[in-house]
PDB file of C-alpha atoms in Angstrom:
ATOM      1  CA  MET A   1     -28.067  74.622  78.934  1.00 56.00           C
ATOM      2  CA  ALA A   2     -24.775  75.649  77.376  1.00 57.00           C
ATOM      3  CA  ALA A   3     -23.236  72.334  78.368  1.00 56.00           C
ATOM      4  CA  ALA A   4     -26.150  70.423  76.894  1.00 51.00           C
ATOM      5  CA  LEU A   5     -25.862  72.283  73.586  1.00 46.00           C
ATOM      6  CA  ALA A   6     -22.152  71.568  73.447  1.00 52.00           C
ATOM      7  CA  THR A   7     -22.728  67.887  74.086  1.00 52.00           C
ATOM      8  CA  GLY A   8     -25.416  67.699  71.438  1.00 58.00           C
ATOM      9  CA  SER A   9     -23.185  69.368  68.827  1.00 57.00           C
ATOM     10  CA  GLN A  10     -20.387  66.943  69.612  1.00 57.00           C
ATOM     11  CA  ALA A  11     -22.755  63.985  69.307  1.00 57.00           C
ATOM     12  CA  MET A  12     -23.981  65.255  65.942  1.00 60.00           C
ATOM     13  CA  ALA A  13     -20.403  65.703  64.733  1.00 57.00           C
ATOM     14  CA  GLN A  14     -19.485  62.146  65.792  1.00 63.00           C
ATOM     15  CA  THR A  15     -22.558  60.771  64.073  1.00 80.00           C
ATOM     16  CA  ALA A  16     -21.627  62.495  60.815  1.00 78.00           C
ATOM     17  CA  ARG A  17     -18.054  61.079  60.973  1.00 79.00           C
ATOM     18  CA  GLU A  18     -19.359  57.638  61.680  1.00 79.00           C
ATOM     19  CA  ALA A  19     -21.711  57.876  58.755  1.00 80.00           C
ATOM     20  CA  GLU A  20     -18.882  59.018  56.499  1.00 81.00           C
ATOM     21  CA  LEU A  21     -16.628  56.205  57.743  1.00 82.00           C
ATOM     22  CA  GLU A  22     -19.379  53.681  57.258  1.00 81.00           C
ATOM     23  CA  ALA A  23     -19.926  54.902  53.708  1.00 83.00           C
ATOM     24  CA  ARG A  24     -16.207  54.595  53.008  1.00 84.00           C
ATOM     25  CA  LEU A  25     -16.166  51.094  54.502  1.00 83.00           C
ATOM     26  CA  ASN A  26     -19.082  50.112  52.321  1.00 83.00           C
ATOM     27  CA  GLN A  27     -17.244  51.428  49.247  1.00 85.00           C
ATOM     28  CA  LEU A  28     -14.118  49.544  50.291  1.00 85.00           C
ATOM     29  CA  GLU A  29     -16.061  46.334  50.823  1.00 85.00           C
ATOM     30  CA  ALA A  30     -17.687  46.759  47.424  1.00 86.00           C
ATOM     31  CA  ALA A  31     -14.276  47.317  45.813  1.00 85.00           C
ATOM     32  CA  VAL A  32     -12.815  44.262  47.581  1.00 85.00           C
ATOM     33  CA  SER A  33     -15.834  42.216  46.534  1.00 86.00           C
ATOM     34  CA  ALA A  34     -15.382  43.367  42.939  1.00 86.00           C
ATOM     35  CA  LEU A  35     -11.676  42.482  43.065  1.00 86.00           C
ATOM     36  CA  ARG A  36     -12.532  39.045  44.420  1.00 86.00           C
ATOM     37  CA  SER A  37     -15.026  38.507  41.613  1.00 86.00           C
ATOM     38  CA  GLU A  38     -12.496  39.620  39.007  1.00 86.00           C
ATOM     39  CA  LEU A  39      -9.809  37.403  40.580  1.00 86.00           C
ATOM     40  CA  THR A  40     -12.172  34.409  40.620  1.00 86.00           C
ATOM     41  CA  GLN A  41     -13.129  35.039  36.999  1.00 86.00           C
ATOM     42  CA  ALA A  42      -9.478  35.415  35.996  1.00 84.00           C
ATOM     43  CA  ARG A  43      -8.621  32.135  37.707  1.00 85.00           C
ATOM     44  CA  ALA A  44     -11.533  30.387  35.997  1.00 84.00           C
ATOM     45  CA  GLU A  45     -10.504  31.780  32.615  1.00 83.00           C
ATOM     46  CA  GLN A  46      -6.905  30.733  33.241  1.00 83.00           C
ATOM     47  CA  GLN A  47      -8.025  27.234  34.193  1.00 82.00           C
ATOM     48  CA  THR A  48     -10.232  27.040  31.101  1.00 81.00           C
ATOM     49  CA  SER A  49      -7.424  28.231  28.834  1.00 78.00           C
ATOM     50  CA  THR A  50      -5.088  25.698  30.467  1.00 80.00           C
ATOM     51  CA  GLN A  51      -7.581  22.908  29.798  1.00 79.00           C
ATOM     52  CA  VAL A  52      -8.029  24.078  26.219  1.00 77.00           C
ATOM     53  CA  ALA A  53      -4.262  24.193  25.766  1.00 75.00           C
ATOM     54  CA  GLN A  54      -3.924  20.700  27.232  1.00 79.00           C
ATOM     55  CA  LYS A  55      -6.644  19.380  24.922  1.00 80.00           C
ATOM     56  CA  ALA A  56      -4.963  21.057  21.950  1.00 78.00           C
ATOM     57  CA  ASP A  57      -1.615  19.580  22.956  1.00 77.00           C
ATOM     58  CA  SER A  58      -3.170  16.119  23.307  1.00 79.00           C
ATOM     59  CA  ARG A  59      -4.836  16.423  19.885  1.00 78.00           C
ATOM     60  CA  VAL A  60      -1.576  17.570  18.312  1.00 73.00           C
ATOM     61  CA  ALA A  61       0.246  14.667  19.983  1.00 77.00           C
ATOM     62  CA  ALA A  62      -2.399  12.242  18.726  1.00 73.00           C
ATOM     63  CA  LEU A  63      -2.108  13.619  15.190  1.00 66.00           C
ATOM     64  CA  GLU A  64       1.674  13.407  15.339  1.00 70.00           C
ATOM     65  CA  ALA A  65       1.508   9.842  16.636  1.00 75.00           C
ATOM     66  CA  LYS A  66      -0.990   8.817  13.939  1.00 69.00           C
ATOM     67  CA  PRO A  67       0.780   7.437  10.863  1.00 71.00           C
ATOM     68  CA  ALA A  68       0.522   9.626   7.807  1.00 68.00           C
ATOM     69  CA  SER A  69      -2.016   8.400   5.282  1.00 73.00           C
ATOM     70  CA  GLU A  70      -0.604   7.129   2.005  1.00 82.00           C
ATOM     71  CA  GLY A  71      -1.577   8.587  -1.324  1.00 86.00           C
ATOM     72  CA  PHE A  72      -3.878  11.503  -2.009  1.00 90.00           C
ATOM     73  CA  LYS A  73      -7.639  11.892  -2.244  1.00 90.00           C
ATOM     74  CA  VAL A  74      -9.843  13.249  -5.012  1.00 92.00           C
ATOM     75  CA  GLY A  75     -13.394  13.175  -3.719  1.00 91.00           C
ATOM     76  CA  ALA A  76     -13.908   9.782  -2.069  1.00 91.00           C
ATOM     77  CA  THR A  77     -11.206   8.034  -4.118  1.00 94.00           C
ATOM     78  CA  THR A  78      -7.706   7.476  -2.744  1.00 95.00           C
ATOM     79  CA  PHE A  79      -4.931   7.399  -5.359  1.00 96.00           C
ATOM     80  CA  LYS A  80      -1.514   5.876  -4.774  1.00 96.00           C
ATOM     81  CA  LEU A  81       1.659   5.863  -6.857  1.00 95.00           C
ATOM     82  CA  GLY A  82       4.383   3.329  -6.160  1.00 94.00           C
ATOM     83  CA  GLY A  83       7.220   1.297  -7.545  1.00 94.00           C
ATOM     84  CA  PHE A  84      10.986   1.036  -7.256  1.00 94.00           C
ATOM     85  CA  VAL A  85      14.219   1.351  -9.197  1.00 94.00           C
ATOM     86  CA  LYS A  86      16.200  -1.883  -9.504  1.00 91.00           C
ATOM     87  CA  VAL A  87      19.683  -2.185 -10.953  1.00 91.00           C
ATOM     88  CA  VAL A  88      21.028  -5.617 -11.905  1.00 88.00           C
ATOM     89  CA  GLY A  89      24.505  -6.735 -12.893  1.00 88.00           C
ATOM     90  CA  SER A  90      25.314 -10.342 -13.820  1.00 86.00           C
ATOM     91  CA  ALA A  91      28.175 -12.468 -15.084  1.00 89.00           C
ATOM     92  CA  THR A  92      27.355 -15.770 -16.802  1.00 88.00           C
ATOM     93  CA  ARG A  93      29.366 -18.716 -18.115  1.00 90.00           C
ATOM     94  CA  TYR A  94      27.963 -21.332 -20.456  1.00 90.00           C
ATOM     95  CA  ASP A  95      29.878 -24.565 -20.970  1.00 91.00           C
ATOM     96  CA  ASP A  96      28.145 -25.666 -24.167  1.00 89.00           C
ATOM     97  CA  GLY A  97      27.047 -22.782 -26.343  1.00 90.00           C
ATOM     98  CA  THR A  98      26.152 -19.123 -26.570  1.00 88.00           C
ATOM     99  CA  VAL A  99      22.864 -17.343 -25.870  1.00 87.00           C
ATOM    100  CA  PRO A 100      21.874 -15.145 -28.857  1.00 84.00           C
ATOM    101  CA  GLY A 101      22.308 -11.408 -28.386  1.00 78.00           C
ATOM    102  CA  GLY A 102      19.166  -9.500 -27.402  1.00 75.00           C
ATOM    103  CA  SER A 103      17.389 -12.584 -26.025  1.00 80.00           C
ATOM    104  CA  LEU A 104      15.865 -12.678 -22.548  1.00 80.00           C
ATOM    105  CA  GLY A 105      18.222 -15.486 -21.604  1.00 82.00           C
ATOM    106  CA  LYS A 106      20.948 -12.841 -21.374  1.00 82.00           C
ATOM    107  CA  GLU A 107      19.124 -11.075 -18.521  1.00 80.00           C
ATOM    108  CA  PHE A 108      17.162 -13.865 -16.803  1.00 80.00           C
ATOM    109  CA  TYR A 109      17.770 -17.438 -15.885  1.00 81.00           C
ATOM    110  CA  LEU A 110      15.399 -19.161 -18.313  1.00 81.00           C
ATOM    111  CA  PRO A 111      15.818 -22.950 -18.444  1.00 80.00           C
ATOM    112  CA  GLN A 112      14.503 -23.188 -22.005  1.00 79.00           C
ATOM    113  CA  GLN A 113      17.201 -20.794 -23.242  1.00 82.00           C
ATOM    114  CA  ILE A 114      20.203 -22.607 -21.788  1.00 86.00           C
ATOM    115  CA  PRO A 115      22.396 -23.336 -24.845  1.00 88.00           C
ATOM    116  CA  VAL A 116      23.251 -26.965 -25.523  1.00 87.00           C
ATOM    117  CA  GLY A 117      26.008 -27.814 -28.008  1.00 84.00           C
ATOM    118  CA  GLY A 118      28.811 -25.524 -29.095  1.00 86.00           C
ATOM    119  CA  GLN A 119      31.773 -23.816 -27.537  1.00 90.00           C
ATOM    120  CA  SER A 120      31.761 -22.365 -24.019  1.00 91.00           C
ATOM    121  CA  SER A 121      31.050 -18.654 -23.632  1.00 90.00           C
ATOM    122  CA  ARG A 122      30.972 -15.919 -21.005  1.00 91.00           C
ATOM    123  CA  ASP A 123      29.245 -12.566 -20.832  1.00 88.00           C
ATOM    124  CA  ILE A 124      28.630  -9.647 -18.456  1.00 89.00           C
ATOM    125  CA  ILE A 125      25.503  -7.483 -18.597  1.00 86.00           C
ATOM    126  CA  GLY A 126      23.994  -4.668 -16.543  1.00 87.00           C
ATOM    127  CA  HIS A 127      20.545  -3.086 -16.757  1.00 88.00           C
ATOM    128  CA  ALA A 128      17.737  -1.411 -14.833  1.00 90.00           C
ATOM    129  CA  ARG A 129      14.891  -3.021 -16.770  1.00 88.00           C
ATOM    130  CA  GLN A 130      13.244  -4.505 -13.680  1.00 89.00           C
ATOM    131  CA  THR A 131      12.391  -0.985 -12.478  1.00 93.00           C
ATOM    132  CA  ARG A 132       8.668  -0.999 -11.720  1.00 94.00           C
ATOM    133  CA  LEU A 133       5.829   1.566 -11.760  1.00 96.00           C
ATOM    134  CA  ALA A 134       2.480   0.988 -10.036  1.00 96.00           C
ATOM    135  CA  PHE A 135      -0.754   2.965  -9.790  1.00 96.00           C
ATOM    136  CA  SER A 136      -3.746   2.048  -7.610  1.00 97.00           C
ATOM    137  CA  THR A 137      -7.107   3.481  -6.514  1.00 97.00           C
ATOM    138  CA  SER A 138      -9.580   2.704  -3.734  1.00 96.00           C
ATOM    139  CA  THR A 139     -13.167   3.987  -3.523  1.00 96.00           C
ATOM    140  CA  PRO A 140     -15.793   3.160  -0.837  1.00 94.00           C
ATOM    141  CA  LEU A 141     -18.897   1.637  -2.422  1.00 93.00           C
ATOM    142  CA  GLY A 142     -21.812  -0.079  -0.692  1.00 90.00           C
ATOM    143  CA  GLY A 143     -19.958  -0.721   2.563  1.00 90.00           C
ATOM    144  CA  LYS A 144     -16.959  -2.195   0.719  1.00 93.00           C
ATOM    145  CA  GLU A 145     -14.142  -0.827  -1.412  1.00 95.00           C
ATOM    146  CA  ILE A 146     -13.728  -1.068  -5.148  1.00 97.00           C
ATOM    147  CA  LYS A 147     -10.007  -1.164  -5.942  1.00 97.00           C
ATOM    148  CA  SER A 148      -7.933  -1.035  -9.102  1.00 97.00           C
ATOM    149  CA  VAL A 149      -4.259  -1.721  -9.826  1.00 97.00           C
ATOM    150  CA  VAL A 150      -2.147  -0.988 -12.903  1.00 97.00           C
ATOM    151  CA  GLU A 151       1.512  -2.074 -12.937  1.00 97.00           C
ATOM    152  CA  PHE A 152       4.315  -1.806 -15.495  1.00 94.00           C
ATOM    153  CA  ASP A 153       7.987  -2.652 -15.735  1.00 93.00           C
ATOM    154  CA  PHE A 154      10.528  -2.823 -18.579  1.00 89.00           C
ATOM    155  CA  ALA A 155      11.808  -6.373 -18.127  1.00 85.00           C
ATOM    156  CA  LEU A 156      10.227  -8.047 -21.164  1.00 82.00           C
ATOM    157  CA  ALA A 157      10.343  -5.115 -23.592  1.00 76.00           C
ATOM    158  CA  ALA A 158      11.968  -5.868 -26.909  1.00 73.00           C
ATOM    159  CA  ALA A 159      14.772  -3.514 -27.875  1.00 72.00           C
ATOM    160  CA  PRO A 160      16.586  -3.319 -31.211  1.00 72.00           C
ATOM    161  CA  LEU A 161      19.956  -5.010 -31.506  1.00 66.00           C
ATOM    162  CA  GLY A 162      22.743  -2.705 -30.469  1.00 69.00           C
ATOM    163  CA  ALA A 163      20.472  -0.705 -28.162  1.00 77.00           C
ATOM    164  CA  GLN A 164      22.973  -1.088 -25.323  1.00 77.00           C
ATOM    165  CA  ARG A 165      25.481   1.060 -27.207  1.00 78.00           C
ATOM    166  CA  ALA A 166      23.732   4.333 -26.407  1.00 82.00           C
ATOM    167  CA  THR A 167      20.203   4.939 -25.128  1.00 82.00           C
ATOM    168  CA  ASN A 168      18.897   1.487 -24.046  1.00 84.00           C
ATOM    169  CA  PRO A 169      15.367   2.378 -25.237  1.00 83.00           C
ATOM    170  CA  TYR A 170      13.306  -0.235 -23.424  1.00 85.00           C
ATOM    171  CA  THR A 171       9.568   0.385 -23.521  1.00 86.00           C
ATOM    172  CA  PRO A 172       7.116  -0.250 -20.643  1.00 90.00           C
ATOM    173  CA  THR A 173       5.484  -3.685 -20.569  1.00 91.00           C
ATOM    174  CA  PHE A 174       2.156  -4.485 -18.923  1.00 94.00           C
ATOM    175  CA  ARG A 175       2.445  -6.654 -15.811  1.00 94.00           C
ATOM    176  CA  ARG A 176      -0.806  -6.521 -13.859  1.00 96.00           C
ATOM    177  CA  GLY A 177      -4.082  -4.643 -14.211  1.00 97.00           C
ATOM    178  CA  PHE A 178      -7.258  -5.604 -12.388  1.00 98.00           C
ATOM    179  CA  ILE A 179     -10.344  -4.396 -10.502  1.00 98.00           C
ATOM    180  CA  SER A 180     -11.439  -6.001  -7.227  1.00 98.00           C
ATOM    181  CA  TYR A 181     -14.616  -5.599  -5.186  1.00 97.00           C
ATOM    182  CA  GLY A 182     -15.334  -7.666  -2.112  1.00 95.00           C
ATOM    183  CA  ASN A 183     -14.456 -11.276  -2.929  1.00 96.00           C
ATOM    184  CA  TRP A 184     -14.342 -10.706  -6.717  1.00 98.00           C
ATOM    185  CA  LEU A 185     -11.374  -9.880  -8.940  1.00 98.00           C
ATOM    186  CA  VAL A 186     -11.323  -9.380 -12.705  1.00 98.00           C
ATOM    187  CA  GLY A 187      -8.380  -8.395 -14.902  1.00 98.00           C
ATOM    188  CA  GLN A 188      -4.803  -9.496 -15.531  1.00 97.00           C
ATOM    189  CA  GLU A 189      -3.221 -11.033 -12.437  1.00 97.00           C
ATOM    190  CA  TRP A 190      -1.149 -14.038 -11.381  1.00 95.00           C
ATOM    191  CA  THR A 191      -3.019 -17.226 -12.280  1.00 96.00           C
ATOM    192  CA  THR A 192      -5.080 -18.747  -9.470  1.00 97.00           C
ATOM    193  CA  PHE A 193      -3.202 -22.029  -9.989  1.00 96.00           C
ATOM    194  CA  GLN A 194       0.019 -20.343  -8.833  1.00 93.00           C
ATOM    195  CA  ASN A 195       1.225 -19.138  -5.445  1.00 91.00           C
ATOM    196  CA  PRO A 196       3.300 -15.985  -6.165  1.00 85.00           C
ATOM    197  CA  ALA A 197       4.761 -16.070  -2.650  1.00 83.00           C
ATOM    198  CA  HIS A 198       6.767 -19.221  -3.397  1.00 81.00           C
ATOM    199  CA  PHE A 199       9.372 -17.335  -5.430  1.00 78.00           C
ATOM    200  CA  PRO A 200      12.401 -16.531  -3.258  1.00 77.00           C
ATOM    201  CA  GLU A 201      13.838 -13.019  -3.155  1.00 75.00           C
ATOM    202  CA  THR A 202      16.636 -13.053  -5.714  1.00 77.00           C
ATOM    203  CA  THR A 203      18.461 -10.522  -7.844  1.00 74.00           C
ATOM    204  CA  ASP A 204      17.097 -12.246 -10.918  1.00 74.00           C
ATOM    205  CA  PHE A 205      13.339 -11.668 -10.626  1.00 73.00           C
ATOM    206  CA  VAL A 206      12.456 -14.831 -12.531  1.00 73.00           C
ATOM    207  CA  GLY A 207      14.693 -16.790 -10.169  1.00 68.00           C
ATOM    208  CA  PRO A 208      14.696 -20.570  -9.972  1.00 72.00           C
ATOM    209  CA  MET A 209      11.970 -21.441 -12.486  1.00 72.00           C
ATOM    210  CA  ASP A 210      12.728 -25.131 -12.898  1.00 76.00           C
ATOM    211  CA  GLY A 211       9.422 -26.899 -12.283  1.00 78.00           C
ATOM    212  CA  ALA A 212       7.736 -23.675 -11.149  1.00 81.00           C
ATOM    213  CA  ILE A 213       4.484 -22.117 -12.369  1.00 86.00           C
ATOM    214  CA  PHE A 214       4.872 -18.572 -13.702  1.00 85.00           C
ATOM    215  CA  VAL A 215       1.813 -17.117 -15.445  1.00 91.00           C
ATOM    216  CA  ARG A 216       0.087 -13.726 -15.451  1.00 93.00           C
ATOM    217  CA  GLN A 217      -3.089 -13.586 -17.512  1.00 95.00           C
ATOM    218  CA  MET A 218      -6.699 -12.455 -17.716  1.00 96.00           C
ATOM    219  CA  ILE A 219      -8.795 -14.020 -14.935  1.00 97.00           C
ATOM    220  CA  LEU A 220     -12.232 -13.800 -13.309  1.00 98.00           C
ATOM    221  CA  GLN A 221     -11.706 -14.942  -9.729  1.00 98.00           C
ATOM    222  CA  TYR A 222     -13.901 -15.448  -6.656  1.00 98.00           C
ATOM    223  CA  ARG A 223     -12.353 -15.911  -3.222  1.00 97.00           C
ATOM    224  CA  GLN A 224     -14.334 -17.287  -0.286  1.00 97.00           C
ATOM    225  CA  PRO A 225     -12.667 -17.227   3.179  1.00 96.00           C
ATOM    226  CA  LEU A 226     -13.451 -20.440   5.053  1.00 96.00           C
ATOM    227  CA  SER A 227     -11.707 -19.496   8.311  1.00 94.00           C
ATOM    228  CA  ALA A 228      -8.930 -17.255   9.579  1.00 93.00           C
ATOM    229  CA  ASP A 229      -6.341 -19.472   7.806  1.00 95.00           C
ATOM    230  CA  TRP A 230      -8.169 -21.183   4.931  1.00 96.00           C
ATOM    231  CA  SER A 231      -9.592 -19.750   1.694  1.00 97.00           C
ATOM    232  CA  LEU A 232     -11.265 -21.258  -1.362  1.00 98.00           C
ATOM    233  CA  TYR A 233     -10.571 -19.789  -4.831  1.00 98.00           C
ATOM    234  CA  LEU A 234     -12.634 -20.374  -7.976  1.00 98.00           C
ATOM    235  CA  ALA A 235     -11.632 -18.826 -11.300  1.00 98.00           C
ATOM    236  CA  ALA A 236     -12.150 -18.791 -15.045  1.00 98.00           C
ATOM    237  CA  GLU A 237      -8.962 -17.808 -16.867  1.00 97.00           C
ATOM    238  CA  ASN A 238      -7.604 -17.124 -20.338  1.00 95.00           C
ATOM    239  CA  PRO A 239      -6.692 -20.450 -21.963  1.00 93.00           C
ATOM    240  CA  GLN A 240      -3.534 -20.962 -23.968  1.00 86.00           C
ATOM    241  CA  THR A 241      -2.264 -24.343 -25.058  1.00 83.00           C
ATOM    242  CA  GLU A 242       1.241 -24.633 -26.469  1.00 84.00           C
ATOM    243  CA  THR A 243       2.614 -27.646 -28.272  1.00 86.00           C
ATOM    244  CA  ILE A 244       6.018 -28.897 -29.254  1.00 84.00           C
ATOM    245  CA  THR A 245       6.842 -31.154 -32.215  1.00 84.00           C
ATOM    246  CA  THR A 246       9.354 -33.951 -32.542  1.00 83.00           C
ATOM    247  CA  THR A 247      11.232 -32.012 -35.190  1.00 82.00           C
ATOM    248  CA  SER A 248      11.545 -28.623 -33.443  1.00 75.00           C
ATOM    249  CA  ALA A 249      12.253 -27.640 -29.869  1.00 71.00           C
ATOM    250  CA  ALA A 250      10.306 -24.372 -30.240  1.00 77.00           C
ATOM    251  CA  LEU A 251       6.977 -23.979 -28.472  1.00 80.00           C
ATOM    252  CA  GLY A 252       4.028 -23.195 -30.736  1.00 84.00           C
ATOM    253  CA  ASP A 253       1.009 -21.084 -29.729  1.00 84.00           C
ATOM    254  CA  ASN A 254      -2.215 -22.575 -31.079  1.00 83.00           C
ATOM    255  CA  ASP A 255      -4.876 -20.018 -30.052  1.00 83.00           C
ATOM    256  CA  SER A 256      -7.538 -22.668 -30.595  1.00 85.00           C
ATOM    257  CA  ASP A 257      -8.934 -23.219 -27.077  1.00 88.00           C
ATOM    258  CA  ARG A 258     -12.754 -23.291 -27.054  1.00 90.00           C
ATOM    259  CA  MET A 259     -13.437 -22.615 -23.352  1.00 94.00           C
ATOM    260  CA  PRO A 260     -11.664 -20.848 -20.475  1.00 96.00           C
ATOM    261  CA  ASP A 261      -9.402 -22.655 -18.061  1.00 96.00           C
ATOM    262  CA  LEU A 262     -11.355 -23.497 -14.886  1.00 98.00           C
ATOM    263  CA  VAL A 263      -9.296 -23.378 -11.674  1.00 98.00           C
ATOM    264  CA  ALA A 264     -10.127 -24.319  -8.083  1.00 98.00           C
ATOM    265  CA  LYS A 265      -7.690 -23.850  -5.225  1.00 98.00           C
ATOM    266  CA  LEU A 266      -7.690 -24.418  -1.465  1.00 98.00           C
ATOM    267  CA  ALA A 267      -5.125 -22.187   0.237  1.00 96.00           C
ATOM    268  CA  TYR A 268      -3.798 -22.214   3.796  1.00 96.00           C
ATOM    269  CA  LYS A 269      -1.860 -19.287   5.262  1.00 93.00           C
ATOM    270  CA  GLY A 270      -1.073 -19.350   8.963  1.00 92.00           C
ATOM    271  CA  LYS A 271       1.686 -19.530  11.545  1.00 90.00           C
ATOM    272  CA  ALA A 272       2.963 -22.796  10.112  1.00 88.00           C
ATOM    273  CA  GLY A 273       3.483 -21.247   6.665  1.00 90.00           C
ATOM    274  CA  GLU A 274       1.556 -21.513   3.390  1.00 91.00           C
ATOM    275  CA  MET A 275       0.117 -24.449   1.470  1.00 93.00           C
ATOM    276  CA  HIS A 276      -1.827 -24.319  -1.807  1.00 95.00           C
ATOM    277  CA  VAL A 277      -3.635 -27.279  -3.392  1.00 96.00           C
ATOM    278  CA  ALA A 278      -5.010 -26.441  -6.847  1.00 97.00           C
ATOM    279  CA  GLY A 279      -6.621 -28.149  -9.813  1.00 97.00           C
ATOM    280  CA  LEU A 280      -7.083 -26.958 -13.405  1.00 96.00           C
ATOM    281  CA  TYR A 281      -9.543 -28.159 -16.058  1.00 95.00           C
ATOM    282  CA  ARG A 282      -8.598 -27.315 -19.657  1.00 90.00           C
TER     283      ARG A 282
END
């Protein structure tokens, strides 16, 4: 009996230890399981943050690669300011006469102001009158854009005689100012009869004018693209007829036209170059 009691007590003691060990093992397994869950969550969060960082980096790279937009916006309208500063210096020699002081022939090559008759002369002149200022807007409207352009320079401004001695007070002169919407354009622009691209890039903006067309005036123009290379232009423009008499070489403005100039032009612009064929009814 004593032996049996001793054996039973030992068995009970072992059972209690096993139960305690099992409880500790369960706690340990729970802790390990919790650590695994936390580790898995940490890895997932790290992967998510890495993906977010990669997306952010790609968006930053895309923004950096995207060219910066020109101008500034107020509401839906984009405003742009432009222009350039141009400095010109020229030396001229005339074999048969002198160009009057203060005339545009001093600063441009103007065929009608070449002096004929008299003694030879030379002059040197420098100016920055061809400096240009431009202002433009663009506003979305009805699936298209309504645009406007205003442009000034100082090239044709009259200055008092002797102005070059001190301040050179040339005033701004109006070059171009128009509104365009779709295929329509109204305002002051190069005449439809002219191709502005035919003037070569020269120091003298007017350049070789002999036999060339050079007119900016009020126009109402419609342009219809016919293909990728061909376009048809129709326009009504400000008329101005000048006459010359047999007794005077000066051109006279009549201001007596009774209807606008009507212009039609077929223009080609492609890989082979440009070609304009135009007609004018006055």
